[in-house]
């Protein structure tokens, strides 16, 4: 079969030849555009997800400005009641005020120095992330049972953020003060991070 | 059409064709095979073109949808960013409040512990020492009773402590460490330990 016979055959079946050319052109076009629509569809999917997220954030974020303002007020109030590690006099004054209010006698009081942070420990990693620090105190108090209970209640319900770690109560040693009790309290007060 | 165009040789002297000789029969096909082949190719070509047209139409629709989504998102971008920033700020402040709350939360209320331990005592009992730490509570005291009644009194004291929830639901083991005579009094040591959380 030579070229002229192919031409002759083509002329004879012109519609079939044109169809084959169209089919081949379509195949080439398809190959060129292969995957294009998938990419567009995936883009559309991503955008519609983003649009949904935007709409949801806008819907639920309606009252955020008011919420933010009210939480700012709360934070301001709560932070005004934090201890400052370096402000020893003010910190001690907090306890002495409670002493005067409840009638106990603070026999000894010591602010503990913050423990150094070991980055390897999980607890300390948490401490690093914390916004506030915990300031430890060892306080020895002498008073009657009811005075001591009142002192503890004042600590628990006081302005400062308090957490009791340990508590030791013994009967007063002096014979004349048999109704007195000696209390040793280990507490942590929430303070500003250094 | 080439109907009857082939020259037919009449075999012999017979006046009718021999139907067993296919070559000698005239070409009487109304539609030729090449017509079907052409139609089939044309159908496939039309199908391809229609398919591609549909895909292009689909693509245009998707492109329009993408551009409209982009416009929608862009028109809300500024407001959205400000709300996301506000939310981030809110969450940061909320974590501060949470940290403050967690400092106060889940702690032994010392005054309640003292009150319930004191209220649970029988008139003949006196508490001389109470020690609380995260590991447990140790109690020491005296009982002005005979040795025989001392253990019964201790059992009653333990059940009253449990009833009054003196440990505030923190511990589970109540162990009498010792009951011994000291002069006319019986001295007891009681240990409350075994964190409920650690068992969980």
Coordinates of C-alpha atoms in Angstrom, one line a residue:
Chain A
X1 CA 0.0 0.0 0.0
X2 CA 1.6 3.3 -1.1
X3 CA 0.8 6.9 -0.4
X4 CA -1.4 7.4 -3.4
X5 CA -3.5 4.4 -2.5
X6 CA -3.9 5.8 1.0
X7 CA -5.0 9.1 -0.4
X8 CA -7.4 7.3 -2.7
X9 CA -8.8 5.3 0.3
X10 CA -9.1 8.4 2.3
X11 CA -11.0 10.2 -0.4
X12 CA -13.3 7.2 -0.6
X13 CA -14.0 7.2 3.2
X14 CA -13.7 10.9 3.8
X15 CA -16.2 11.0 6.7
X16 CA -14.5 8.2 8.5
X17 CA -11.1 9.9 8.1
X18 CA -12.4 13.2 9.3
X19 CA -14.0 11.4 12.3
X20 CA -10.7 9.8 13.2
X21 CA -8.9 13.1 13.0
X22 CA -11.5 14.6 15.3
X23 CA -11.2 11.7 17.7
X24 CA -7.4 12.0 17.7
X25 CA -7.7 15.8 18.3
X26 CA -10.1 15.2 21.2
X27 CA -7.7 12.7 22.7
X28 CA -4.8 15.1 22.5
X29 CA -7.0 17.9 24.0
X30 CA -8.0 15.5 26.8
X31 CA -4.4 14.6 27.5
X32 CA -3.5 18.3 27.6
X33 CA -6.2 19.1 30.0
X34 CA -5.8 15.9 32.0
X35 CA -6.3 16.6 35.7
X36 CA -7.1 20.3 35.3
X37 CA -10.7 19.9 36.4
X38 CA -9.7 17.8 39.4
X39 CA -7.3 20.5 40.5
X40 CA -10.1 23.1 40.1
X41 CA -12.6 20.9 42.0
X42 CA -10.1 20.4 44.8
X43 CA -9.5 24.2 44.9
X44 CA -13.3 24.8 45.0
X45 CA -13.6 22.2 47.8
X46 CA -10.8 23.9 49.8
X47 CA -12.3 27.4 49.2
X48 CA -15.8 26.2 50.3
X49 CA -14.3 24.7 53.5
X50 CA -12.5 28.0 54.1
X51 CA -15.7 30.0 53.3
X52 CA -17.6 27.8 55.8
X53 CA -15.0 28.3 58.4
X54 CA -15.0 32.1 57.8
X55 CA -18.8 32.2 58.1
X56 CA -18.8 30.1 61.2
X57 CA -16.2 32.3 62.9
X58 CA -18.1 35.4 62.0
X59 CA -21.3 33.9 63.3
X60 CA -19.9 32.7 66.6
X61 CA -17.6 35.6 67.0
X62 CA -20.4 38.1 67.1
X63 CA -20.3 38.8 70.8
X64 CA -16.5 38.3 71.1
X65 CA -15.7 42.0 71.5
X66 CA -18.1 42.2 74.5
X67 CA -16.8 38.9 75.9
X68 CA -13.2 40.1 75.6
X69 CA -14.0 43.4 77.3
X70 CA -15.7 41.6 80.2
X71 CA -12.9 39.0 80.6
X72 CA -10.4 41.9 80.6
X73 CA -12.2 43.4 83.6
X74 CA -12.1 40.0 85.3
X75 CA -8.4 39.6 84.6
X76 CA -7.6 43.1 85.8
X77 CA -9.4 42.4 89.0
X78 CA -7.8 38.9 89.5
X79 CA -4.3 40.1 88.6
X80 CA -4.6 43.0 91.1
X81 CA -4.7 40.3 93.8
X82 CA -1.5 38.5 92.7
X83 CA 1.6 38.4 94.9
X84 CA 4.8 39.9 93.6
X85 CA 7.9 37.8 94.5
X86 CA 10.0 40.8 95.2
X87 CA 7.4 42.8 97.0
X88 CA 8.1 41.0 100.3
X89 CA 6.7 43.7 102.6
X90 CA 3.4 43.8 100.8
X91 CA 3.2 40.0 100.7
X92 CA 3.9 39.7 104.5
X93 CA 1.4 42.5 105.2
X94 CA -1.3 40.4 103.6
X95 CA -0.8 37.7 106.3
X96 CA -0.3 40.2 109.1
X97 CA -3.7 41.8 108.2
X98 CA -5.3 38.4 108.5
X99 CA -3.4 37.9 111.8
X100 CA -4.9 41.2 113.2
X101 CA -8.3 40.3 111.9
X102 CA -8.5 36.8 113.4
X103 CA -6.5 37.2 116.6
X104 CA -3.8 34.5 115.9
X105 CA -0.1 35.2 116.4
X106 CA 2.2 34.6 113.5
X107 CA 5.2 33.1 115.2
X108 CA 7.3 32.7 112.1
X109 CA 6.8 33.3 108.4
X110 CA 9.2 32.6 105.5
X111 CA 8.8 33.2 101.8
X112 CA 10.4 30.3 100.0
X113 CA 12.6 31.0 97.0
X114 CA 11.2 29.6 93.7
X115 CA 12.6 26.3 92.7
X116 CA 14.9 26.3 89.6
X117 CA 13.1 25.0 86.5
X118 CA 14.5 21.8 85.1
X119 CA 13.4 21.8 81.4
X120 CA 13.5 18.0 81.2
X121 CA 10.6 17.5 83.6
X122 CA 7.1 17.4 82.2
X123 CA 5.8 19.3 85.2
X124 CA 8.4 22.0 84.7
X125 CA 7.6 22.3 81.0
X126 CA 4.1 23.0 82.2
X127 CA 5.5 25.6 84.7
X128 CA 7.4 27.3 81.8
X129 CA 4.1 27.7 79.9
X130 CA 2.3 29.0 83.0
X131 CA 1.4 32.6 83.0
X132 CA 1.8 32.9 86.8
X133 CA 4.2 31.6 89.3
X134 CA 3.6 29.9 92.6
X135 CA 5.1 31.6 95.7
X136 CA 5.6 29.2 98.6
X137 CA 5.2 30.2 102.3
X138 CA 5.9 28.5 105.5
X139 CA 3.8 30.1 108.3
X140 CA 3.7 29.1 111.9
X141 CA 0.7 30.4 113.8
X142 CA -0.4 30.2 117.4
X143 CA -3.9 30.7 118.6
X144 CA -7.0 29.1 120.0
X145 CA -8.7 26.5 117.8
X146 CA -11.4 28.8 116.7
X147 CA -8.9 31.6 115.9
X148 CA -6.9 29.2 113.8
X149 CA -10.0 28.0 112.0
X150 CA -10.9 31.6 111.3
X151 CA -7.3 32.3 110.1
X152 CA -7.6 29.4 107.6
X153 CA -11.0 30.6 106.5
X154 CA -9.7 34.0 105.9
X155 CA -6.9 32.6 103.8
X156 CA -9.3 30.4 101.8
X157 CA -11.7 33.1 101.2
X158 CA -9.2 35.9 101.0
X159 CA -8.4 38.1 98.1
X160 CA -5.2 36.4 97.1
X161 CA -5.2 33.1 95.2
X162 CA -4.2 30.5 97.7
X163 CA -3.5 26.7 97.7
X164 CA -2.7 24.7 100.8
X165 CA 0.1 22.2 100.5
X166 CA 0.5 21.0 104.0
X167 CA -0.9 21.6 107.5
X168 CA 0.4 20.5 110.8
X169 CA -1.5 21.3 114.1
X170 CA -0.2 20.4 117.5
X171 CA -1.5 21.1 120.9
X172 CA 0.2 24.1 122.6
X173 CA 3.1 23.1 124.7
X174 CA 2.8 25.5 127.6
X175 CA 0.8 24.3 130.5
X176 CA -0.8 27.7 130.9
X177 CA -1.9 27.8 127.3
X178 CA -3.5 24.4 127.1
X179 CA -6.2 25.8 124.9
X180 CA -3.7 27.1 122.4
X181 CA -2.7 25.2 119.3
X182 CA 0.4 25.6 117.1
X183 CA -0.1 25.4 113.4
X184 CA 2.4 25.1 110.7
X185 CA 1.0 25.8 107.2
X186 CA 2.7 25.3 103.9
X187 CA 0.9 27.3 101.3
X188 CA 1.4 28.5 97.8
X189 CA 0.2 32.0 96.7
X190 CA -0.3 32.8 93.1
X191 CA 2.1 35.5 91.9
X192 CA 3.2 37.3 88.8
X193 CA 5.8 35.4 86.8
X194 CA 9.3 36.7 87.1
Chain B
X1 CA -24.3 2.3 -5.2
X2 CA -23.0 -0.3 -7.5
X3 CA -26.1 -2.3 -7.8
X4 CA -25.9 -4.6 -10.9
X5 CA -22.8 -2.8 -12.0
X6 CA -20.7 -6.1 -12.0
X7 CA -20.7 -7.8 -15.2
X8 CA -22.3 -11.1 -14.8
X9 CA -21.2 -14.1 -16.7
X10 CA -24.0 -16.4 -17.4
X11 CA -22.8 -19.9 -16.9
X12 CA -23.6 -22.3 -19.7
X13 CA -26.9 -22.2 -21.3
X14 CA -28.9 -22.0 -18.0
X15 CA -31.4 -19.1 -18.0
X16 CA -31.2 -18.5 -14.2
X17 CA -28.1 -17.8 -11.9
X18 CA -26.4 -20.5 -10.0
X19 CA -26.9 -19.5 -6.3
X20 CA -24.1 -21.7 -5.2
X21 CA -21.6 -19.5 -7.2
X22 CA -21.4 -16.4 -5.0
X23 CA -19.0 -14.7 -7.4
X24 CA -21.4 -14.9 -10.3
X25 CA -24.2 -13.3 -8.3
X26 CA -24.9 -9.6 -8.8
X27 CA -24.0 -7.1 -6.0
X28 CA -27.4 -6.3 -4.5
X29 CA -26.2 -4.6 -1.1
X30 CA -28.4 -1.6 -0.4
X31 CA -26.0 -0.2 2.3
X32 CA -22.3 -1.1 2.3
X33 CA -20.1 -1.9 5.4
X34 CA -18.0 1.1 4.8
X35 CA -21.1 3.2 5.5
X36 CA -21.5 1.6 9.0
X37 CA -17.8 2.1 9.7
X38 CA -18.0 5.8 8.8
X39 CA -21.1 6.2 10.9
X40 CA -19.5 4.4 13.9
X41 CA -16.4 6.7 13.6
X42 CA -18.6 9.8 13.4
X43 CA -20.6 8.7 16.4
X44 CA -17.4 8.2 18.4
X45 CA -16.1 11.6 17.3
X46 CA -19.4 13.3 18.1
X47 CA -19.4 11.5 21.5
X48 CA -15.8 12.7 22.2
X49 CA -16.7 16.3 21.2
X50 CA -19.8 16.2 23.4
X51 CA -17.8 14.9 26.3
X52 CA -15.1 17.5 26.0
X53 CA -17.8 20.2 25.6
X54 CA -19.5 19.0 28.8
X55 CA -16.1 18.9 30.7
X56 CA -15.4 22.5 29.5
X57 CA -18.8 23.6 30.6
X58 CA -18.3 21.9 33.9
X59 CA -14.9 23.6 34.2
X60 CA -16.4 27.0 33.6
X61 CA -18.9 26.4 36.3
X62 CA -16.3 25.4 38.8
X63 CA -14.1 28.4 37.8
X64 CA -17.1 30.7 38.4
X65 CA -17.8 29.1 41.7
X66 CA -14.1 29.5 42.7
X67 CA -14.1 33.2 41.8
X68 CA -17.4 33.9 43.6
X69 CA -16.1 32.1 46.7
X70 CA -12.9 34.1 46.5
X71 CA -14.9 37.3 46.3
X72 CA -17.0 36.3 49.3
X73 CA -14.0 35.3 51.4
X74 CA -12.1 38.5 50.4
X75 CA -15.0 40.7 51.3
X76 CA -15.1 39.2 54.8
X77 CA -11.4 38.9 55.3
X78 CA -10.8 42.0 57.4
X79 CA -13.8 41.3 59.7
X80 CA -12.8 37.7 60.0
X81 CA -9.2 38.5 60.8
X82 CA -10.3 40.9 63.5
X83 CA -12.6 38.3 65.0
X84 CA -9.9 35.6 64.9
X85 CA -7.5 38.0 66.7
X86 CA -10.2 38.7 69.2
X87 CA -10.8 35.0 69.7
X88 CA -7.0 34.4 70.2
X89 CA -6.9 37.2 72.7
X90 CA -10.0 35.8 74.5
X91 CA -8.5 32.3 74.7
X92 CA -5.2 33.7 76.0
X93 CA -7.1 35.5 78.8
X94 CA -9.3 32.6 79.4
X95 CA -6.2 30.4 80.0
X96 CA -5.1 32.9 82.6
X97 CA -8.5 32.7 84.4
X98 CA -8.3 28.9 84.1
X99 CA -4.8 28.9 85.7
X100 CA -6.1 31.0 88.6
X101 CA -9.1 28.8 89.0
X102 CA -7.0 25.7 89.0
X103 CA -4.8 27.1 91.8
X104 CA -7.8 27.3 94.1
X105 CA -9.6 24.3 92.8
X106 CA -9.2 20.7 94.0
X107 CA -7.4 21.6 97.2
X108 CA -8.0 20.5 100.8
X109 CA -10.0 23.1 102.6
X110 CA -8.0 23.3 105.8
X111 CA -10.7 24.9 108.0
X112 CA -13.3 22.2 107.0
X113 CA -10.8 19.5 107.7
X114 CA -10.2 20.9 111.2
X115 CA -13.9 21.3 111.9
X116 CA -14.9 17.8 110.7
X117 CA -12.0 16.1 112.5
X118 CA -12.9 18.0 115.7
X119 CA -16.6 17.4 115.4
X120 CA -16.1 13.7 114.9
X121 CA -14.4 13.3 118.3
X122 CA -16.2 11.7 121.2
X123 CA -16.3 13.6 124.5
X124 CA -13.6 11.3 125.9
X125 CA -11.2 11.9 123.0
X126 CA -8.7 14.7 122.6
X127 CA -6.7 15.4 119.5
X128 CA -3.1 16.3 120.0
X129 CA -1.8 16.4 116.5
X130 CA -3.0 16.6 112.9
X131 CA -0.8 16.5 109.9
X132 CA -2.0 16.9 106.4
X133 CA 0.0 16.6 103.2
X134 CA -0.9 15.4 99.7
X135 CA 0.0 11.8 100.8
X136 CA -2.5 11.7 103.6
X137 CA -3.7 12.8 107.0
X138 CA -2.1 11.6 110.3
X139 CA -4.0 12.1 113.5
X140 CA -2.8 11.6 117.1
X141 CA -4.8 12.0 120.2
X142 CA -5.7 10.5 123.6
X143 CA -8.8 8.7 124.9
X144 CA -9.9 8.7 128.5
X145 CA -11.3 5.2 128.4
X146 CA -10.2 1.7 129.3
X147 CA -8.2 -0.5 126.9
X148 CA -11.2 -2.5 126.1
X149 CA -13.3 0.4 124.9
X150 CA -10.5 2.1 123.1
X151 CA -10.6 0.1 119.9
X152 CA -14.4 0.3 119.8
X153 CA -14.2 4.1 120.2
X154 CA -11.6 4.3 117.4
X155 CA -13.8 2.3 115.1
X156 CA -16.7 4.7 115.9
X157 CA -14.4 7.7 115.3
X158 CA -13.3 6.3 111.9
X159 CA -16.9 5.7 110.8
X160 CA -17.9 9.2 112.0
X161 CA -14.9 10.7 110.1
X162 CA -16.1 8.8 107.0
X163 CA -19.7 10.0 107.5
X164 CA -18.5 13.6 107.9
X165 CA -16.3 13.2 104.8
X166 CA -13.4 14.7 106.8
X167 CA -10.9 13.7 104.0
X168 CA -13.1 15.6 101.5
X169 CA -13.2 12.5 99.3
X170 CA -9.4 12.3 98.8
X171 CA -8.3 9.2 100.6
X172 CA -9.6 5.7 101.0
X173 CA -7.5 3.9 103.6
X174 CA -8.2 4.5 107.3
X175 CA -5.6 2.6 109.4
X176 CA -5.2 2.6 113.1
X177 CA -1.4 2.7 113.5
X178 CA -1.3 2.2 117.2
X179 CA -3.3 2.4 120.4
X180 CA -1.2 2.3 123.6
X181 CA -1.5 3.1 127.2
X182 CA 0.3 6.2 128.5
X183 CA -0.5 6.7 132.2
X184 CA -4.3 6.8 132.6
X185 CA -4.9 7.6 129.0
X186 CA -4.9 5.6 125.8
X187 CA -2.9 7.2 123.0
X188 CA -3.9 6.6 119.4
X189 CA -2.4 7.1 116.0
X190 CA -4.5 7.1 113.0
X191 CA -3.4 7.3 109.4
X192 CA -5.7 8.2 106.4
X193 CA -4.0 7.6 103.1
X194 CA -4.3 6.1 99.7
X195 CA -5.2 8.8 97.2
X196 CA -8.5 8.1 95.5
X197 CA -7.2 9.7 92.3
X198 CA -4.1 7.4 92.1
X199 CA -6.4 4.3 92.4
X200 CA -8.5 5.6 89.4

